[in-house]
């Protein structure tokens, strides 16, 4: 009687004696240890082994593929759980030589309690190479191949398909999560012989997405009608698609729905409300001066603030409506109620309160306030495009009225928009037709009264309305993106004018404003360099004035641009110092040459006036000249002299003047300038020195 070559018993001697008398190959395989532990004579011949002792020493795991090992583990589990039997064509490789047999596999419990596998060779297969290789491919492929009777009972599953189900006898109907998916596939098979579908299925790993192909065929054993299914798990692809779809509709920073979702989801909600005859309100929320937070504290702080705002919006709106972030610091809220006007008023005031106040961002404390525009559906618009446009107009009305408030849409706002659009069109024409003109406001030495230079200020000489105030058209230029073109034109005119005056003997420094939008223009340096080359001006005779907001972020780009302008020879001036996040300490990081103090520091009634002396002292320590703006009285000028201020400008001397009027002032002050004079002069009467108490304003 054959015995295993190691200590673990396989079965009783009587059982092995019976199996040993069989003529076809029979062997027992220890799945856990990958060894043949018993074999009859036929099996020894199949495995090309001289004896069981020799065969049992072979470690079958050495050349076993992962697919085969996995299939054997499947067999073992099915033996234990379902007392299953399997008949499959297998290719064995004794000593590397292929032997293809149909093998019946069944479980055999070993005396130590482990489950082994009884293998019965039912006959060697002599099929053509393609058949043999296809059988091998079915074993190794990750594609799930299953064969079912027309009524849904399973006939065959390859290892990949078996791995996907908990019960090897599971019927086809239990596999599909949605019965209509299975029915649609079977209908296609019935109609055209095949079908394909992506469907949710129940698997041993839970619910998955499979791409399934079904084809009508026959069972090779019985000849009966059958359906062959091949399946590929695309759950990961579906999850990726779902994530991509979610991300395309949601803001990655706050998790709120984004602008794309608004176009779809908000419109769908409006359609539902319209069908039910309900009303709604759309609220457009914008944070006041949010850019200052980004510029002063950095974008990380700005992002943290936006996250806090989103959290507060979710908390206040809850399930009452939809909340979205359009981008930047703009948010939308859509709510519905029976009395929508009253509900919108209550909720908007609640949001105004919830979003206002201080927020702690790491070590910084910032104060945030919103401006909220509200419009009603369907009164103010039938679709999202109209409602967003009208809510946006209402929000800008809230800002125009002082920020930190709620404003409701009114039809008159459309008229205001049309007026603004018309103004923007007129501005484009004005640039083309050269309707703009540069005025100059004198800048004088505080101590001596000498005329030192002028500030270039643009005016619009409208063909019908006459001289238009800059406060009317400069914001429109910025909003419409025309400010860079206008600013470049002003700089060119000022450069030509300064050069003209110098050639006539008047050596003046002319300052020109650069708006934040103009400074942010990537083409600024190229534009300025082109103006210098074209006009032939000396940049050392020109100052470029920027606002404090340009410096607040202290980013590398700002430093590089300012250094490049300074390297060209331009003076750099900070305009309206004191009106923003004033910080003298940051000035040492930039190539600043002049500090212009805002008029609020000069006014004798201003509480900020005591700070002026400190500004002058620190400016001198930094090597900066200090210019006071908006000087209107002799008392103010006398006080500036005591503070050590360098220069001043204002209506005490003159408002901004046209070129003709300014040259009249130059001639009155110095009728015979010396050619190329570099030293400013003291203007004669009637420009009396302030100490004399005489008139100072130039009429």
PDB file of N, CA and C in Angstrom, residues 33-100:
ATOM      1  N   UNK A  33       0.387  22.935   1.471  1.00  0.00           N
ATOM      2  CA  UNK A  33       1.843  22.780   1.389  1.00  0.00           C
ATOM      3  C   UNK A  33       2.330  22.571  -0.042  1.00  0.00           C
ATOM      4  N   UNK A  34       1.405  22.582  -0.985  1.00  0.00           N
ATOM      5  CA  UNK A  34       1.754  22.457  -2.403  1.00  0.00           C
ATOM      6  C   UNK A  34       2.563  21.195  -2.677  1.00  0.00           C
ATOM      7  N   UNK A  35       2.113  20.045  -2.131  1.00  0.00           N
ATOM      8  CA  UNK A  35       2.800  18.771  -2.340  1.00  0.00           C
ATOM      9  C   UNK A  35       1.781  17.668  -2.632  1.00  0.00           C
ATOM     10  N   UNK A  36       2.188  16.720  -3.463  1.00  0.00           N
ATOM     11  CA  UNK A  36       1.410  15.487  -3.637  1.00  0.00           C
ATOM     12  C   UNK A  36       1.757  14.567  -2.467  1.00  0.00           C
ATOM     13  N   UNK A  37       0.739  14.166  -1.697  1.00  0.00           N
ATOM     14  CA  UNK A  37       1.016  13.358  -0.497  1.00  0.00           C
ATOM     15  C   UNK A  37       0.644  11.883  -0.684  1.00  0.00           C
ATOM     16  N   UNK A  38      -0.071  11.615  -1.804  1.00  0.00           N
ATOM     17  CA  UNK A  38      -0.366  10.204  -2.123  1.00  0.00           C
ATOM     18  C   UNK A  38      -0.691  10.120  -3.595  1.00  0.00           C
ATOM     19  N   UNK A  39      -0.316   9.005  -4.224  1.00  0.00           N
ATOM     20  CA  UNK A  39      -0.604   8.816  -5.642  1.00  0.00           C
ATOM     21  C   UNK A  39      -0.623   7.332  -5.965  1.00  0.00           C
ATOM     22  N   UNK A  40      -1.510   6.921  -6.864  1.00  0.00           N
ATOM     23  CA  UNK A  40      -1.497   5.531  -7.323  1.00  0.00           C
ATOM     24  C   UNK A  40      -0.510   5.413  -8.478  1.00  0.00           C
ATOM     25  N   UNK A  41      -0.428   4.205  -9.018  1.00  0.00           N
ATOM     26  CA  UNK A  41       0.568   3.949 -10.057  1.00  0.00           C
ATOM     27  C   UNK A  41       0.321   4.804 -11.295  1.00  0.00           C
ATOM     28  N   UNK A  42      -0.984   4.963 -11.664  1.00  0.00           N
ATOM     29  CA  UNK A  42      -1.289   5.787 -12.828  1.00  0.00           C
ATOM     30  C   UNK A  42      -0.865   7.232 -12.639  1.00  0.00           C
ATOM     31  N   UNK A  43      -1.023   7.732 -11.433  1.00  0.00           N
ATOM     32  CA  UNK A  43      -0.637   9.116 -11.149  1.00  0.00           C
ATOM     33  C   UNK A  43       0.876   9.275 -11.188  1.00  0.00           C
ATOM     34  N   UNK A  44       1.603   8.239 -10.681  1.00  0.00           N
ATOM     35  CA  UNK A  44       3.062   8.323 -10.730  1.00  0.00           C
ATOM     36  C   UNK A  44       3.542   8.400 -12.172  1.00  0.00           C
ATOM     37  N   UNK A  45       2.841   7.653 -13.062  1.00  0.00           N
ATOM     38  CA  UNK A  45       3.221   7.693 -14.473  1.00  0.00           C
ATOM     39  C   UNK A  45       2.951   9.066 -15.070  1.00  0.00           C
ATOM     40  N   UNK A  46       1.777   9.673 -14.698  1.00  0.00           N
ATOM     41  CA  UNK A  46       1.449  11.010 -15.192  1.00  0.00           C
ATOM     42  C   UNK A  46       2.498  12.019 -14.745  1.00  0.00           C
ATOM     43  N   UNK A  47       2.921  11.919 -13.490  1.00  0.00           N
ATOM     44  CA  UNK A  47       3.853  12.896 -12.917  1.00  0.00           C
ATOM     45  C   UNK A  47       5.318  12.548 -13.195  1.00  0.00           C
ATOM     46  N   UNK A  48       5.552  11.442 -13.960  1.00  0.00           N
ATOM     47  CA  UNK A  48       6.928  11.036 -14.294  1.00  0.00           C
ATOM     48  C   UNK A  48       7.769  10.879 -13.025  1.00  0.00           C
ATOM     49  N   UNK A  49       7.197  10.096 -12.050  1.00  0.00           N
ATOM     50  CA  UNK A  49       7.896   9.875 -10.782  1.00  0.00           C
ATOM     51  C   UNK A  49       8.164   8.388 -10.598  1.00  0.00           C
ATOM     52  N   UNK A  50       9.366   8.060 -10.133  1.00  0.00           N
ATOM     53  CA  UNK A  50       9.719   6.668  -9.924  1.00  0.00           C
ATOM     54  C   UNK A  50       8.966   6.067  -8.754  1.00  0.00           C
ATOM     55  N   UNK A  51       8.674   6.923  -7.741  1.00  0.00           N
ATOM     56  CA  UNK A  51       7.997   6.427  -6.539  1.00  0.00           C
ATOM     57  C   UNK A  51       7.280   7.585  -5.857  1.00  0.00           C
ATOM     58  N   UNK A  52       6.390   7.203  -4.933  1.00  0.00           N
ATOM     59  CA  UNK A  52       5.702   8.238  -4.157  1.00  0.00           C
ATOM     60  C   UNK A  52       6.688   9.024  -3.312  1.00  0.00           C
ATOM     61  N   UNK A  53       7.700   8.295  -2.794  1.00  0.00           N
ATOM     62  CA  UNK A  53       8.686   8.991  -1.975  1.00  0.00           C
ATOM     63  C   UNK A  53       9.350  10.110  -2.776  1.00  0.00           C
ATOM     64  N   UNK A  54       9.659   9.840  -4.036  1.00  0.00           N
ATOM     65  CA  UNK A  54      10.292  10.860  -4.881  1.00  0.00           C
ATOM     66  C   UNK A  54       9.301  11.974  -5.208  1.00  0.00           C
ATOM     67  N   UNK A  55       8.054  11.596  -5.579  1.00  0.00           N
ATOM     68  CA  UNK A  55       7.047  12.595  -5.960  1.00  0.00           C
ATOM     69  C   UNK A  55       6.701  13.521  -4.797  1.00  0.00           C
ATOM     70  N   UNK A  56       6.601  12.955  -3.601  1.00  0.00           N
ATOM     71  CA  UNK A  56       6.179  13.761  -2.448  1.00  0.00           C
ATOM     72  C   UNK A  56       7.241  14.757  -2.003  1.00  0.00           C
ATOM     73  N   UNK A  57       8.444  14.602  -2.525  1.00  0.00           N
ATOM     74  CA  UNK A  57       9.482  15.592  -2.174  1.00  0.00           C
ATOM     75  C   UNK A  57       9.445  16.818  -3.087  1.00  0.00           C
ATOM     76  N   UNK A  58       8.683  16.745  -4.170  1.00  0.00           N
ATOM     77  CA  UNK A  58       8.632  17.876  -5.096  1.00  0.00           C
ATOM     78  C   UNK A  58       7.791  19.010  -4.505  1.00  0.00           C
ATOM     79  N   UNK A  59       8.353  20.202  -4.554  1.00  0.00           N
ATOM     80  CA  UNK A  59       7.603  21.398  -4.109  1.00  0.00           C
ATOM     81  C   UNK A  59       6.920  21.988  -5.339  1.00  0.00           C
ATOM     82  N   UNK A  60       5.621  21.735  -5.466  1.00  0.00           N
ATOM     83  CA  UNK A  60       4.875  22.182  -6.646  1.00  0.00           C
ATOM     84  C   UNK A  60       4.730  23.707  -6.708  1.00  0.00           C
ATOM     85  N   UNK A  61       4.950  24.394  -5.584  1.00  0.00           N
ATOM     86  CA  UNK A  61       4.807  25.858  -5.563  1.00  0.00           C
ATOM     87  C   UNK A  61       5.914  26.559  -6.342  1.00  0.00           C
ATOM     88  N   UNK A  62       7.016  25.824  -6.580  1.00  0.00           N
ATOM     89  CA  UNK A  62       8.161  26.447  -7.236  1.00  0.00           C
ATOM     90  C   UNK A  62       7.802  26.998  -8.608  1.00  0.00           C
ATOM     91  N   UNK A  63       7.062  26.198  -9.380  1.00  0.00           N
ATOM     92  CA  UNK A  63       6.711  26.615 -10.738  1.00  0.00           C
ATOM     93  C   UNK A  63       5.231  26.967 -10.883  1.00  0.00           C
ATOM     94  N   UNK A  64       4.538  27.117  -9.774  1.00  0.00           N
ATOM     95  CA  UNK A  64       3.095  27.367  -9.827  1.00  0.00           C
ATOM     96  C   UNK A  64       2.817  28.863 -10.006  1.00  0.00           C
ATOM     97  N   UNK A  65       2.000  29.191 -10.993  1.00  0.00           N
ATOM     98  CA  UNK A  65       1.639  30.598 -11.197  1.00  0.00           C
ATOM     99  C   UNK A  65       0.665  31.054 -10.120  1.00  0.00           C
ATOM    100  N   UNK A  66       0.554  32.355  -9.964  1.00  0.00           N
ATOM    101  CA  UNK A  66      -0.373  32.908  -8.984  1.00  0.00           C
ATOM    102  C   UNK A  66      -1.805  32.555  -9.353  1.00  0.00           C
ATOM    103  N   UNK A  67      -2.100  32.496 -10.640  1.00  0.00           N
ATOM    104  CA  UNK A  67      -3.466  32.157 -11.066  1.00  0.00           C
ATOM    105  C   UNK A  67      -3.839  30.747 -10.642  1.00  0.00           C
ATOM    106  N   UNK A  68      -2.919  29.793 -10.814  1.00  0.00           N
ATOM    107  CA  UNK A  68      -3.183  28.410 -10.419  1.00  0.00           C
ATOM    108  C   UNK A  68      -3.323  28.316  -8.907  1.00  0.00           C
ATOM    109  N   UNK A  69      -2.420  28.954  -8.169  1.00  0.00           N
ATOM    110  CA  UNK A  69      -2.493  28.926  -6.707  1.00  0.00           C
ATOM    111  C   UNK A  69      -3.820  29.501  -6.218  1.00  0.00           C
ATOM    112  N   UNK A  70      -4.257  30.570  -6.858  1.00  0.00           N
ATOM    113  CA  UNK A  70      -5.527  31.177  -6.467  1.00  0.00           C
ATOM    114  C   UNK A  70      -6.692  30.240  -6.762  1.00  0.00           C
ATOM    115  N   UNK A  71      -6.642  29.564  -7.933  1.00  0.00           N
ATOM    116  CA  UNK A  71      -7.704  28.620  -8.284  1.00  0.00           C
ATOM    117  C   UNK A  71      -7.773  27.481  -7.274  1.00  0.00           C
ATOM    118  N   UNK A  72      -6.641  26.987  -6.840  1.00  0.00           N
ATOM    119  CA  UNK A  72      -6.621  25.903  -5.850  1.00  0.00           C
ATOM    120  C   UNK A  72      -7.199  26.354  -4.516  1.00  0.00           C
ATOM    121  N   UNK A  73      -6.934  27.585  -4.148  1.00  0.00           N
ATOM    122  CA  UNK A  73      -7.521  28.089  -2.896  1.00  0.00           C
ATOM    123  C   UNK A  73      -9.037  28.216  -3.033  1.00  0.00           C
ATOM    124  N   UNK A  74      -9.491  28.587  -4.252  1.00  0.00           N
ATOM    125  CA  UNK A  74     -10.939  28.605  -4.494  1.00  0.00           C
ATOM    126  C   UNK A  74     -11.530  27.211  -4.308  1.00  0.00           C
ATOM    127  N   UNK A  75     -10.873  26.208  -4.916  1.00  0.00           N
ATOM    128  CA  UNK A  75     -11.336  24.828  -4.772  1.00  0.00           C
ATOM    129  C   UNK A  75     -11.447  24.455  -3.299  1.00  0.00           C
ATOM    130  N   UNK A  76     -10.404  24.774  -2.538  1.00  0.00           N
ATOM    131  CA  UNK A  76     -10.364  24.387  -1.124  1.00  0.00           C
ATOM    132  C   UNK A  76     -11.539  24.981  -0.359  1.00  0.00           C
ATOM    133  N   UNK A  77     -11.822  26.256  -0.607  1.00  0.00           N
ATOM    134  CA  UNK A  77     -12.946  26.886   0.083  1.00  0.00           C
ATOM    135  C   UNK A  77     -14.276  26.270  -0.332  1.00  0.00           C
ATOM    136  N   UNK A  78     -14.416  25.956  -1.612  1.00  0.00           N
ATOM    137  CA  UNK A  78     -15.673  25.356  -2.071  1.00  0.00           C
ATOM    138  C   UNK A  78     -15.828  23.923  -1.569  1.00  0.00           C
ATOM    139  N   UNK A  79     -14.710  23.193  -1.413  1.00  0.00           N
ATOM    140  CA  UNK A  79     -14.787  21.864  -0.799  1.00  0.00           C
ATOM    141  C   UNK A  79     -15.316  21.973   0.625  1.00  0.00           C
ATOM    142  N   UNK A  80     -14.789  22.952   1.371  1.00  0.00           N
ATOM    143  CA  UNK A  80     -15.154  23.110   2.781  1.00  0.00           C
ATOM    144  C   UNK A  80     -16.595  23.593   2.930  1.00  0.00           C
ATOM    145  N   UNK A  81     -16.973  24.610   2.145  1.00  0.00           N
ATOM    146  CA  UNK A  81     -18.273  25.254   2.351  1.00  0.00           C
ATOM    147  C   UNK A  81     -19.425  24.573   1.612  1.00  0.00           C
ATOM    148  N   UNK A  82     -19.116  23.981   0.442  1.00  0.00           N
ATOM    149  CA  UNK A  82     -20.208  23.496  -0.397  1.00  0.00           C
ATOM    150  C   UNK A  82     -20.042  22.029  -0.809  1.00  0.00           C
ATOM    151  N   UNK A  83     -18.998  21.350  -0.299  1.00  0.00           N
ATOM    152  CA  UNK A  83     -18.733  19.963  -0.684  1.00  0.00           C
ATOM    153  C   UNK A  83     -18.772  19.834  -2.204  1.00  0.00           C
ATOM    154  N   UNK A  84     -18.124  20.776  -2.874  1.00  0.00           N
ATOM    155  CA  UNK A  84     -18.230  20.886  -4.328  1.00  0.00           C
ATOM    156  C   UNK A  84     -17.310  19.897  -5.031  1.00  0.00           C
ATOM    157  N   UNK A  85     -17.614  19.610  -6.310  1.00  0.00           N
ATOM    158  CA  UNK A  85     -16.780  18.819  -7.203  1.00  0.00           C
ATOM    159  C   UNK A  85     -16.610  19.600  -8.504  1.00  0.00           C
ATOM    160  N   UNK A  86     -15.441  19.472  -9.097  1.00  0.00           N
ATOM    161  CA  UNK A  86     -15.158  20.226 -10.314  1.00  0.00           C
ATOM    162  C   UNK A  86     -14.529  19.311 -11.351  1.00  0.00           C
ATOM    163  N   UNK A  87     -14.926  19.480 -12.593  1.00  0.00           N
ATOM    164  CA  UNK A  87     -14.315  18.769 -13.703  1.00  0.00           C
ATOM    165  C   UNK A  87     -13.776  19.807 -14.681  1.00  0.00           C
ATOM    166  N   UNK A  88     -12.458  19.848 -14.834  1.00  0.00           N
ATOM    167  CA  UNK A  88     -11.835  20.841 -15.691  1.00  0.00           C
ATOM    168  C   UNK A  88     -10.677  20.216 -16.464  1.00  0.00           C
ATOM    169  N   UNK A  89     -10.344  20.816 -17.573  1.00  0.00           N
ATOM    170  CA  UNK A  89      -9.166  20.401 -18.334  1.00  0.00           C
ATOM    171  C   UNK A  89      -7.970  21.175 -17.805  1.00  0.00           C
ATOM    172  N   UNK A  90      -6.985  20.433 -17.339  1.00  0.00           N
ATOM    173  CA  UNK A  90      -5.785  21.058 -16.779  1.00  0.00           C
ATOM    174  C   UNK A  90      -4.560  20.569 -17.532  1.00  0.00           C
ATOM    175  N   UNK A  91      -3.598  21.431 -17.683  1.00  0.00           N
ATOM    176  CA  UNK A  91      -2.300  21.055 -18.231  1.00  0.00           C
ATOM    177  C   UNK A  91      -1.292  21.013 -17.091  1.00  0.00           C
ATOM    178  N   UNK A  92      -0.765  19.805 -16.856  1.00  0.00           N
ATOM    179  CA  UNK A  92       0.259  19.624 -15.824  1.00  0.00           C
ATOM    180  C   UNK A  92       1.629  19.688 -16.485  1.00  0.00           C
ATOM    181  N   UNK A  93       2.640  19.998 -15.688  1.00  0.00           N
ATOM    182  CA  UNK A  93       3.988  20.148 -16.241  1.00  0.00           C
ATOM    183  C   UNK A  93       4.997  19.320 -15.436  1.00  0.00           C
ATOM    184  N   UNK A  94       4.847  17.954 -15.437  1.00  0.00           N
ATOM    185  CA  UNK A  94       5.835  17.128 -14.724  1.00  0.00           C
ATOM    186  C   UNK A  94       7.195  17.220 -15.406  1.00  0.00           C
ATOM    187  N   UNK A  95       8.176  17.633 -14.597  1.00  0.00           N
ATOM    188  CA  UNK A  95       9.542  17.826 -15.095  1.00  0.00           C
ATOM    189  C   UNK A  95       9.577  18.743 -16.320  1.00  0.00           C
ATOM    190  N   UNK A  96       8.618  19.716 -16.364  1.00  0.00           N
ATOM    191  CA  UNK A  96       8.602  20.715 -17.423  1.00  0.00           C
ATOM    192  C   UNK A  96       7.921  20.280 -18.697  1.00  0.00           C
ATOM    193  N   UNK A  97       7.396  19.047 -18.753  1.00  0.00           N
ATOM    194  CA  UNK A  97       6.743  18.544 -19.958  1.00  0.00           C
ATOM    195  C   UNK A  97       5.232  18.644 -19.810  1.00  0.00           C
ATOM    196  N   UNK A  98       4.505  19.222 -20.792  1.00  0.00           N
ATOM    197  CA  UNK A  98       3.064  19.410 -20.651  1.00  0.00           C
ATOM    198  C   UNK A  98       2.285  18.104 -20.800  1.00  0.00           C
ATOM    199  N   UNK A  99       1.325  17.870 -19.895  1.00  0.00           N
ATOM    200  CA  UNK A  99       0.380  16.754 -19.973  1.00  0.00           C
ATOM    201  C   UNK A  99      -1.001  17.340 -19.722  1.00  0.00           C
ATOM    202  N   UNK A 100      -1.915  17.221 -20.688  1.00  0.00           N
ATOM    203  CA  UNK A 100      -3.243  17.803 -20.564  1.00  0.00           C
ATOM    204  C   UNK A 100      -4.259  16.704 -20.279  1.00  0.00           C
TER     205      UNK A 100
END
